[in-house]
Short mmCIF file of C-alpha atoms and ligand atoms in Angstrom, two decimals:
data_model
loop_
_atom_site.label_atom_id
_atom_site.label_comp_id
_atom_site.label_asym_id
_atom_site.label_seq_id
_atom_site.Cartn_x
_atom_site.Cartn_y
_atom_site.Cartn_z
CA UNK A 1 -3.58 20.15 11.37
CA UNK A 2 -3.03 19.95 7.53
CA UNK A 3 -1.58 17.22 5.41
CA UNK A 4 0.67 17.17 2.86
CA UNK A 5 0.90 13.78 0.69
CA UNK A 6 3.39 14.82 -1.76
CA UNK A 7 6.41 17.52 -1.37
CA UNK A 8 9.79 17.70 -2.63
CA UNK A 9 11.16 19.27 0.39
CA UNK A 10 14.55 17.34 0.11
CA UNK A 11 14.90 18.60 -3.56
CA UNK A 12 18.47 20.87 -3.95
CA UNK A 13 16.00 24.11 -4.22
CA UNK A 14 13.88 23.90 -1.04
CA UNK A 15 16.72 21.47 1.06
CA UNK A 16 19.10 24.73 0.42
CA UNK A 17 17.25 26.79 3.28
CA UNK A 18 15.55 23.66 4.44
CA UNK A 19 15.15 25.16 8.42
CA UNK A 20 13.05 28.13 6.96
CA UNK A 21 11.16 25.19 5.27
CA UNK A 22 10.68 23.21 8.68
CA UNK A 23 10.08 26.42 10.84
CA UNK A 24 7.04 27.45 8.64
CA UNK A 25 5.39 23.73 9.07
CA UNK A 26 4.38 24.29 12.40
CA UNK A 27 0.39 23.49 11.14
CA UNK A 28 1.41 20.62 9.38
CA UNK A 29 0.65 17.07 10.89
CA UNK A 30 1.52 14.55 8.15
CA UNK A 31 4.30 15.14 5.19
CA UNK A 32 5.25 12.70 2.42
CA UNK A 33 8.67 13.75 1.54
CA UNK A 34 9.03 12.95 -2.39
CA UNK A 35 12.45 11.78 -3.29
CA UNK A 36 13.59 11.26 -6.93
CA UNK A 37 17.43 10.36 -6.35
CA UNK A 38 19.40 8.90 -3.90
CA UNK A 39 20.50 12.09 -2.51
CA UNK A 40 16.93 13.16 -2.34
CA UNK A 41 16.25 10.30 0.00
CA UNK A 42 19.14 9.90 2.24
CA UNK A 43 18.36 13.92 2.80
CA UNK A 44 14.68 12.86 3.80
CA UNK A 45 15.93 10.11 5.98
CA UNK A 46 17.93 12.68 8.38
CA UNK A 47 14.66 14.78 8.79
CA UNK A 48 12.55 11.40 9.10
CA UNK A 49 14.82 10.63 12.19
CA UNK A 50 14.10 14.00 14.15
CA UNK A 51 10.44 14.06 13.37
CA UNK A 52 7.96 11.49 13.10
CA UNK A 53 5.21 14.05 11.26
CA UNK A 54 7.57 12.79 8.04
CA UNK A 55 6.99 9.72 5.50
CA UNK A 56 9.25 9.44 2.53
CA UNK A 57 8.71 8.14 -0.80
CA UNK A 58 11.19 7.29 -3.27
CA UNK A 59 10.88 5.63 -6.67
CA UNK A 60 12.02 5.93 -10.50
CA UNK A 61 10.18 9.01 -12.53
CA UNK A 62 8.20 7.62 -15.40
CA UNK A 63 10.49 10.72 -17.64
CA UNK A 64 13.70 9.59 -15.89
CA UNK A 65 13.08 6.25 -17.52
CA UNK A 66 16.08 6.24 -20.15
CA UNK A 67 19.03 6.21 -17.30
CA UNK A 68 17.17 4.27 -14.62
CA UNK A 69 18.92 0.65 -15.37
CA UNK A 70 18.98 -2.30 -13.09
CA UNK A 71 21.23 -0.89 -11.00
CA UNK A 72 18.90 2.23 -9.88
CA UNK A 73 16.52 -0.64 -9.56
CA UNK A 74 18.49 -2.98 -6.91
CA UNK A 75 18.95 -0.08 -5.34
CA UNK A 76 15.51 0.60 -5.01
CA UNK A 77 14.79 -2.84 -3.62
CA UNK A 78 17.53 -2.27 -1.28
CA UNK A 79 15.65 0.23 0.41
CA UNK A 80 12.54 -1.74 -0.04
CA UNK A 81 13.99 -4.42 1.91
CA UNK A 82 15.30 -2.68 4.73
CA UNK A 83 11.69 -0.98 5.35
CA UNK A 84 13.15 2.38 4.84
CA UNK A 85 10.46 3.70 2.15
CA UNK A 86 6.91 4.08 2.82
CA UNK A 87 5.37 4.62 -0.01
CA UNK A 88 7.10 3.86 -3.85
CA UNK A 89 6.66 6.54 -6.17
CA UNK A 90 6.21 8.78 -7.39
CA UNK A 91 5.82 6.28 -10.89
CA UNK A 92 3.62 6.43 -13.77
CA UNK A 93 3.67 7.87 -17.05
CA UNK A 94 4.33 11.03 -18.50
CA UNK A 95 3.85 11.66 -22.19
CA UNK A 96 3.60 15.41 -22.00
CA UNK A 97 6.79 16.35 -22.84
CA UNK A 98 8.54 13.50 -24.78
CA UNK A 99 6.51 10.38 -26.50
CA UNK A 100 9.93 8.75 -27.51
CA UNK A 101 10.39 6.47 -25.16
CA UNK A 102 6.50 5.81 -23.67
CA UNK A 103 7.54 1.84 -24.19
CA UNK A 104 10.59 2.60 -21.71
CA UNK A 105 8.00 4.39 -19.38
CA UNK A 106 5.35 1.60 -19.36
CA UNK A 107 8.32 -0.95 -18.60
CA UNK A 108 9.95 1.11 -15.49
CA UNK A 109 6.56 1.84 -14.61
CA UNK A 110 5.17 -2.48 -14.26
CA UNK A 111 8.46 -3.42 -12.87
CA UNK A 112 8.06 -0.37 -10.04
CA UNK A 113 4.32 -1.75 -9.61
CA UNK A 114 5.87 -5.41 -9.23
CA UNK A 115 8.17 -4.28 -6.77
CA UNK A 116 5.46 -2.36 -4.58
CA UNK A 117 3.84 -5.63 -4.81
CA UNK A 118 6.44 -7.75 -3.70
CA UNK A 119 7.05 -5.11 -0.67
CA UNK A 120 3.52 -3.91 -0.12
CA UNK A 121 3.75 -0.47 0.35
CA UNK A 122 1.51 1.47 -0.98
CA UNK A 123 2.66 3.56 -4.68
CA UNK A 124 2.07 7.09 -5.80
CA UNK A 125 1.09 8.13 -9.29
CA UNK A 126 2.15 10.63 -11.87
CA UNK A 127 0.10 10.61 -14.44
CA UNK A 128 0.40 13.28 -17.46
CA UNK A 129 -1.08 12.87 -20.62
CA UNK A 130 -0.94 9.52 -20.37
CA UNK A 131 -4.22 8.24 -18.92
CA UNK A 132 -5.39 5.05 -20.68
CA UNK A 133 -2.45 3.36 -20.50
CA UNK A 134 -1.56 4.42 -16.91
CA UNK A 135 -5.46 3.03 -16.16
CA UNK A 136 -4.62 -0.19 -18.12
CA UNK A 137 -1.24 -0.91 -16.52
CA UNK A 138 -2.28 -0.34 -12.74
CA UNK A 139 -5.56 -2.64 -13.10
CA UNK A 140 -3.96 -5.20 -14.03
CA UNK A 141 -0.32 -4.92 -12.03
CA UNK A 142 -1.36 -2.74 -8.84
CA UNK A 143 -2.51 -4.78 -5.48
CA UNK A 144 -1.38 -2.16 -2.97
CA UNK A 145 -3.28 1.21 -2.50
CA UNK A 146 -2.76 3.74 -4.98
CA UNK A 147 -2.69 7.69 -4.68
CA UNK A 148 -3.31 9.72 -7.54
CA UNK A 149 -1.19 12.19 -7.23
CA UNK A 150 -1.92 16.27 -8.41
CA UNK A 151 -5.22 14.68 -10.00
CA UNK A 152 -5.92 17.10 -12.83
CA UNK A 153 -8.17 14.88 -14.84
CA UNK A 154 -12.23 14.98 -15.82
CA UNK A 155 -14.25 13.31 -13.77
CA UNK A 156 -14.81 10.77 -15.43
CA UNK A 157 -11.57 9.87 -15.28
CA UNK A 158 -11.59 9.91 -11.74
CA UNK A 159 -14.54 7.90 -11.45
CA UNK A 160 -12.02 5.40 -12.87
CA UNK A 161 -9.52 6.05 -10.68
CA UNK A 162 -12.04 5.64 -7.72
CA UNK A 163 -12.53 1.93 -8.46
CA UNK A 164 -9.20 1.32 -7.80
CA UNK A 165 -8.21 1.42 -4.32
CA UNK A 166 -7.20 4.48 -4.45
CA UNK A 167 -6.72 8.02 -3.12
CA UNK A 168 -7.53 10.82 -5.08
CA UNK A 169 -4.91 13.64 -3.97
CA UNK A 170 -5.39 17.63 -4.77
CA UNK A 171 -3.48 20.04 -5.11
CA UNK A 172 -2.89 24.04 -5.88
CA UNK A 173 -4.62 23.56 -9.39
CA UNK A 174 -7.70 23.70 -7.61
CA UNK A 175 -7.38 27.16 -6.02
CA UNK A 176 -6.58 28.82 -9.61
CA UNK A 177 -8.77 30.74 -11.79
CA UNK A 178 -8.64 28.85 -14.78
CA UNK A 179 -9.10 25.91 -13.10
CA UNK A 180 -10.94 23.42 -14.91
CA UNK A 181 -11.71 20.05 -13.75
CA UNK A 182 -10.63 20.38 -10.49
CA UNK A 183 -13.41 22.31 -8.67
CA UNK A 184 -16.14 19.37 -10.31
CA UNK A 185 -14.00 16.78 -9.08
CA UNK A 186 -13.28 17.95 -5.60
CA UNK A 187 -16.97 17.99 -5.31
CA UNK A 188 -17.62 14.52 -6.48
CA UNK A 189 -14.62 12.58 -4.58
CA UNK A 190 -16.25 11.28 -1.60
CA UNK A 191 -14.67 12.31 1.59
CA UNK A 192 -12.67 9.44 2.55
CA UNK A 193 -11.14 9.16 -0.65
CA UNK A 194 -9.25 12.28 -0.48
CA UNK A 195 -5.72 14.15 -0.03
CA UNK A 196 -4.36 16.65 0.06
CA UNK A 197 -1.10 18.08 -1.29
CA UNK A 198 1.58 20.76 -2.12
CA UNK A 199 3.93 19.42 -4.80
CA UNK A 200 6.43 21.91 -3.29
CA UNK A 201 8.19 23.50 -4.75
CA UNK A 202 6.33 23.53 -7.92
CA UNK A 203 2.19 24.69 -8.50
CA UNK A 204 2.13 27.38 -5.10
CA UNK A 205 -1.91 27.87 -4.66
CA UNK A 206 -3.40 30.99 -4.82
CA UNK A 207 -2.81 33.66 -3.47
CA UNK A 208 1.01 32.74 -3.66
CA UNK A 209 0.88 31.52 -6.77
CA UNK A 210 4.23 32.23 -8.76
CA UNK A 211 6.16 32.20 -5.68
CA UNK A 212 8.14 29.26 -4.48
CA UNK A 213 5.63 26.16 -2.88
CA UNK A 214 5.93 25.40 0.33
CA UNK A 215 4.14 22.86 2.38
CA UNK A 216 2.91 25.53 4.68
CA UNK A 217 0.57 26.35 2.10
CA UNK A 218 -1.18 23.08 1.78
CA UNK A 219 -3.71 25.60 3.90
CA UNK A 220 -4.70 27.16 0.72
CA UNK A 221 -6.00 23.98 -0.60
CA UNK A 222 -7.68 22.57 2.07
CA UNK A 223 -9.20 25.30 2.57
CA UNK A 224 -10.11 25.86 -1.20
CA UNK A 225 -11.65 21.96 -0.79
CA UNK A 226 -13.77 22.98 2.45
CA UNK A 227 -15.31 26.15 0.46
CA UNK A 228 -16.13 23.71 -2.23
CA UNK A 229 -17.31 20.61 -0.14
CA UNK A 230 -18.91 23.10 2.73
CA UNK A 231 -17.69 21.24 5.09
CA UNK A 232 -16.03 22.56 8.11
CA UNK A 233 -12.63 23.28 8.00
CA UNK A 234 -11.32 21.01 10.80
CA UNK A 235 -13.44 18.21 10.45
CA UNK A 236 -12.12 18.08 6.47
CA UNK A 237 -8.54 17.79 8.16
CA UNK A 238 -9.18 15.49 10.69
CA UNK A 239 -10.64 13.19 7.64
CA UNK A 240 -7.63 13.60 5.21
CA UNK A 241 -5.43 12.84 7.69
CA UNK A 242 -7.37 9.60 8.56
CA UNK A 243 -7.30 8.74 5.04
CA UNK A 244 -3.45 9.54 4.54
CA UNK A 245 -2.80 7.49 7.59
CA UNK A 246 -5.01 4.69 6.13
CA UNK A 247 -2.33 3.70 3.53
CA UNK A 248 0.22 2.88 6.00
CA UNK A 249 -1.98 0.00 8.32
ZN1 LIG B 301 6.08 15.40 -7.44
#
């Protein structure tokens, strides 16, 4: 019933009691597994092979970007070739918590793009503090669809992001109190143009918040974004799904 486009499931803290993890996804229909290392992924490809609800992505992270060297990167393009990732990412740019190597970033960052390119599968996007140049770099690199991943931005931004071909993805943010943006923009994405997501095992939605994510509770969010939308429940899940299967035709 419920999607989630972006989880870390295969990370050492959730893959440690991964079968509780799996048993409480019974409502789940569609799961990106995240993968940031080539543990990460080969982990994701064993629970890829026993259930076919699972999609894995695996790319570079933007604040990895001062050990990934070209080996990481025909490594990468291994996989690429032998079909074995379905979406790259997640990539981007993250200035939030070190601006020392943002030149580093934006390189990693173009040659992932290139690569997604070169492979077509679609990419997914981190984007922290970092939003002009991320915008700059994937309008004129990016020609495969694009998913905005955890969007936390104004709207305006995301109006931005919207003329890309894109897909705006949401995530626990939304269901906090303090929330900001994300309410505004949840009511101005359009429909089809929306995901949704956990980020497990970081950002747990409310009313679990400060407890360990989980993709069961990519409930919370959807059903934060049908309050919001008023749309009915099932019909919003049916569509999310349709878009989340979109990127992979
Ligand atoms: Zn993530």
């Amino acid at each position: 019933m419920y999607t989630d486009s972006h989880c870390h499931i295969t990370c050492d803290q959730l893959y440690s009691h991964i079968d509780e993890v799996l048993e409480n996804m019974d409502a789940i229909s569609s799961c990106l597994i995240m993968c940031t290392n080539e543990e990460e992924f080969l982990r994701a490809e064993k629970l890829k092979e026993k259930d076919s609800r699972f999609k894995i992505a695996f790319g570079w992270f933007p604040g990895d970007a001062k050990e990934i060297d070209e080996k990481k990167l025909m490594l990468l393009e291994s996989y690429l070739q032998q079909q074995r990732v379905d979406v790259l990412g997640e990539i981007g740019l993250d200035y939030y918590w070190d601006t020392s190597f943002n030149d580093l970033q934006k390189e990693l960052f173009v040659k992932q793009i290139e690569l997604a390119n070169q492979y077509n599968v679609p990419i997914s996007i981190h984007m922290r503090e970092a939003t002009k140049d991320c915008l700059d770099i994937l309008t004129k690199y990016a020609k495969t669809k694009i998913i905005f991943h955890c969007f936390s931005g104004s709207t305006e931004t995301m109006k931005e992001c919207l003329r890309l071909d894109s897909l705006i993805s949401f995530a626990g943010p939304i269901t906090f109190k303090n929330a900001k943006h994300g309410p505004d923009c949840v009511k101005e994405c359009p429909l089809e143009r929306m995901l949704t997501e956990t980020d497990s095992p970081y950002l747990t939605p409310v009313p679990y918040r400060g407890k360990e994510n989980q993709p069961k509770y990519v409930e919370f969010v959807t059903k934060k974004i049908s309050e919001l939308k008023e749309i009915e429940l099932e019909t919003l899940c049916e569509q999310i799904e349709t878009n989340f299967l979109s990127l992979f035709n």
